[in-house]
Tab-separated table of C-alpha atoms in Angstrom:
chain	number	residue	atom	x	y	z
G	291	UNK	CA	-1.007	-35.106	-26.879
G	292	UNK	CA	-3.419	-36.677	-24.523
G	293	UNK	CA	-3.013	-36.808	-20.976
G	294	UNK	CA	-1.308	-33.229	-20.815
G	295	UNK	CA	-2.311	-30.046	-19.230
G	296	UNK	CA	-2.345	-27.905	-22.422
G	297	UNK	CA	-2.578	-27.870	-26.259
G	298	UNK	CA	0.028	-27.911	-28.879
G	299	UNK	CA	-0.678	-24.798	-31.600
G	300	UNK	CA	1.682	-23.592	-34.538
G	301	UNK	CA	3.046	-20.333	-34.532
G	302	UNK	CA	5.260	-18.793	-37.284
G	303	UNK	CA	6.148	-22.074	-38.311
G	304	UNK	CA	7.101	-23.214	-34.700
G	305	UNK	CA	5.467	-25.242	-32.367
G	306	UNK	CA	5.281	-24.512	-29.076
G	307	UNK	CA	2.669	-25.133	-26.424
G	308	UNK	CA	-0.266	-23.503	-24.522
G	309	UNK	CA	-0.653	-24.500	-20.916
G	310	UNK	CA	-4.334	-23.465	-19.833
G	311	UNK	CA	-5.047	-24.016	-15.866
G	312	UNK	CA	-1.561	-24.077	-14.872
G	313	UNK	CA	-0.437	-22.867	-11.978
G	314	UNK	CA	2.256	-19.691	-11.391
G	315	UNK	CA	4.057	-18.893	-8.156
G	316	UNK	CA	4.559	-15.992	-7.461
G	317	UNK	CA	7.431	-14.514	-4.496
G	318	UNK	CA	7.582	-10.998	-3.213
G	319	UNK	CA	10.917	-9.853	-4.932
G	320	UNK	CA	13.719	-7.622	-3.335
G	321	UNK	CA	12.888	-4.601	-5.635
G	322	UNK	CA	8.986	-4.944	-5.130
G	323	UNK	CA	9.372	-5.219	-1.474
G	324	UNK	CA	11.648	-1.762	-1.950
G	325	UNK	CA	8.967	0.068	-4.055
G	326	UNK	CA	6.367	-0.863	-1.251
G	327	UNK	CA	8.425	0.040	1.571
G	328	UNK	CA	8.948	3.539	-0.899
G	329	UNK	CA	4.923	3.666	-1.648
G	330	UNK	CA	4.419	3.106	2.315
G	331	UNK	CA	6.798	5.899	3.172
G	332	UNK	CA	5.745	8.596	0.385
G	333	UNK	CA	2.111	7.419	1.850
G	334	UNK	CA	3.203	8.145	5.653
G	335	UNK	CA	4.899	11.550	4.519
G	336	UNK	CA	1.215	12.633	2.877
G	337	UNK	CA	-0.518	11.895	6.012
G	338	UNK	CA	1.644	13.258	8.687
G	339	UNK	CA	1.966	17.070	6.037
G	340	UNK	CA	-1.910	16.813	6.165
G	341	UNK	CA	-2.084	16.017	9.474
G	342	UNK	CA	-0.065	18.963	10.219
G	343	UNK	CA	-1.694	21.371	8.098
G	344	UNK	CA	-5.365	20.777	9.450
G	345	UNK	CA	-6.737	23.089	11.614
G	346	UNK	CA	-7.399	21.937	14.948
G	347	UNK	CA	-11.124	22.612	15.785
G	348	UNK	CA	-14.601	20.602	16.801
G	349	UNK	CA	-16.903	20.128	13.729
G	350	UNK	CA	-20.052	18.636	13.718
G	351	UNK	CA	-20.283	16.653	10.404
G	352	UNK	CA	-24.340	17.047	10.164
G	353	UNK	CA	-23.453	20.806	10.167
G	354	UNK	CA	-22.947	21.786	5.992
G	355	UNK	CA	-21.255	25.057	7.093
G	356	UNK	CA	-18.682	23.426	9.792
G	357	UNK	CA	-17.681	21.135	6.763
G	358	UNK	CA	-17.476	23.797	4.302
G	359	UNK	CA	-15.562	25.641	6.775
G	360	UNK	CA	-13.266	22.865	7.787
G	361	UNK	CA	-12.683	21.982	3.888
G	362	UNK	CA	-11.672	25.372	2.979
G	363	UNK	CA	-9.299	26.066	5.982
G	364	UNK	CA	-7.497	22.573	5.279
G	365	UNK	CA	-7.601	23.720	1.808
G	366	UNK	CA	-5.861	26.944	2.456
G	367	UNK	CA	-3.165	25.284	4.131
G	368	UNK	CA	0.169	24.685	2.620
G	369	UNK	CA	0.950	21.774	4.192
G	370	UNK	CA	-2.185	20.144	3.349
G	371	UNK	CA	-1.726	21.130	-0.366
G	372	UNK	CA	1.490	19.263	-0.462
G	373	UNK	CA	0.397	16.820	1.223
G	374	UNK	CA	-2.077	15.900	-1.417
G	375	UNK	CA	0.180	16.140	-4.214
G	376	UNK	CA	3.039	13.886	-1.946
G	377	UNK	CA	-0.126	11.356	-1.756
G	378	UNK	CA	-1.007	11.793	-5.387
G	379	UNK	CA	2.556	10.517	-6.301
G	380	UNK	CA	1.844	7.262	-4.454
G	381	UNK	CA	-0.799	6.304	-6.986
G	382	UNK	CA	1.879	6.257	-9.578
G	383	UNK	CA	4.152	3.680	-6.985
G	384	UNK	CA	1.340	1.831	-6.121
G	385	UNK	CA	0.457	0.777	-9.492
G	386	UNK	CA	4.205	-0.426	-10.164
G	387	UNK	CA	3.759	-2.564	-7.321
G	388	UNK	CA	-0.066	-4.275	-8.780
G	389	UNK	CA	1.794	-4.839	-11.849
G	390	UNK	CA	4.092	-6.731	-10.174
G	391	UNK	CA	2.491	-8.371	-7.335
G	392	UNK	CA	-0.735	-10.512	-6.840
G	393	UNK	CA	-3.294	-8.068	-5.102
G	394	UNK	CA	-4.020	-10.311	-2.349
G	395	UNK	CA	-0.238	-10.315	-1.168
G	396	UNK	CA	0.291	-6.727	-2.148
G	397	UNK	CA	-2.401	-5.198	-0.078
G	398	UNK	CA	-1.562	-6.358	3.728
G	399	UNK	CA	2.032	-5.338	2.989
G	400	UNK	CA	1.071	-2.303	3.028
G	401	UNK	CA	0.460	-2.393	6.730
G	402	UNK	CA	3.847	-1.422	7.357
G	403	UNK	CA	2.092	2.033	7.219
G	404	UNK	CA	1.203	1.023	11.027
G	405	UNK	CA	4.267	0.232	11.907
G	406	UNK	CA	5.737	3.605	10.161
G	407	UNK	CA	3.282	6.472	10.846
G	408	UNK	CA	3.293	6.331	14.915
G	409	UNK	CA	7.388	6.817	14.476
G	410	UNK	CA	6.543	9.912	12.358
G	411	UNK	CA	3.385	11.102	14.463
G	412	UNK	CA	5.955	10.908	17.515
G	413	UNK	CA	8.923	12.771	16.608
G	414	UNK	CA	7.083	15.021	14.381
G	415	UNK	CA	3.488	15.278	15.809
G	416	UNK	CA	4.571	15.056	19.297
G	417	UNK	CA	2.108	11.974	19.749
G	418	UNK	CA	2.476	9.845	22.499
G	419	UNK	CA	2.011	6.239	21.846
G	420	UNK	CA	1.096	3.613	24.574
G	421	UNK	CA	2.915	0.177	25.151
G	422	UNK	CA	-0.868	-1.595	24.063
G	423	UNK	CA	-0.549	0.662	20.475
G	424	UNK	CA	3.318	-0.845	20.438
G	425	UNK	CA	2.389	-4.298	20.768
G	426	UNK	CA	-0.326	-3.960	18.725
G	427	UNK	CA	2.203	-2.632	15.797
G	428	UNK	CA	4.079	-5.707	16.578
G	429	UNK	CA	1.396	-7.924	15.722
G	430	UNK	CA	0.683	-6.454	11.948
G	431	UNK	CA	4.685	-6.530	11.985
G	432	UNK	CA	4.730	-10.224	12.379
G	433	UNK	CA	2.212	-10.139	10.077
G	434	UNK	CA	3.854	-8.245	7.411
G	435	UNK	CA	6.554	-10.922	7.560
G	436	UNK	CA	4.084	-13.799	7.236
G	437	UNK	CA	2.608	-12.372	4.273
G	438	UNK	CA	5.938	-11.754	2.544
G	439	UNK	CA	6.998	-15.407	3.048
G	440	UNK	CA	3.875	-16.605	1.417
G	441	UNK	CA	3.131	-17.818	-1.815
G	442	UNK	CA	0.547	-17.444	-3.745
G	443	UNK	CA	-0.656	-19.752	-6.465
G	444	UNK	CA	-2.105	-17.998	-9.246
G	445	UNK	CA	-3.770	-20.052	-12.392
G	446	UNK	CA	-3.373	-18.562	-15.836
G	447	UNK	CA	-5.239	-19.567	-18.982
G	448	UNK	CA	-2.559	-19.263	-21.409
G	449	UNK	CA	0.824	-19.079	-20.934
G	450	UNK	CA	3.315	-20.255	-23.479
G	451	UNK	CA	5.716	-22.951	-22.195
């Protein structure tokens, strides 16, 4: 028909109808927005074990055999070890969440790492954080929320109406 925004095609005897160019919104949905607050927690627990498990020492990055050195000892530890494997098991989250979400609202939600990894590097670190740091934190918060209200408009070539 003229004057629409697609094409009419027959299928299995049926007709229904191809929109090309049309646009999709797309909302941040209560069990996305649980899988990245679960991604962004497994992802905090991975960095605080390795964190823990690294040895504490001065290396000089242009030196081959302080890097060697530094590699192996983190490698020895148990903490990183786990660590790596907690952070491997994010990858697997993480890709649930691309499959659901539009990449360009998906990614700054993930900030809420800021927001959760100075609580951790306090109470298990022992880090102290400064009021700037805090406010800071509540800047990519407000941020986070912005993000999650948005919408994005996504255009699809053919979907079936």
């Amino acid at each position: 028909s003229s004057g629409s925004s697609g094409s009419a095609v027959k299928a299995s005897g049926k007709r229904r109808r191809i929109q090309t160019g049309c646009m999709v919104k797309k909302q941040l949905s209560l069990s996305v927005f649980f899988l990245i607050l679960a991604n962004e927690g497994v992802d905090s627990i991975a960095q605080v074990l390795m964190k823990k498990g690294l040895p504490l020492s001065q290396i000089n990055p242009l030196d081959i055999h302080d890097v060697v050195r530094f590699i192996v000892n983190g490698a020895a530890s148990y903490f990183v070890q786990i660590g790596v494997l907690v952070y491997a098991s994010n990858f697997f989250i993480w890709i649930l969440i691309l499959a659901q979400l539009d990449l360009s609202a998906a990614v700054p939600l993930t900030s809420v790492n800021y927001a959760i990894l100075p609580v951790l590097a306090m109470f298990i670190l022992h880090e102290k954080i400064s009021f700037l740091r805090w406010g800071g934190i509540a800047f990519i918060v407000f941020g986070i929320y912005w993000v999650s209200k948005s919408k994005s408009l996504k255009t699809e070539s053919l979907k079936p109406a």
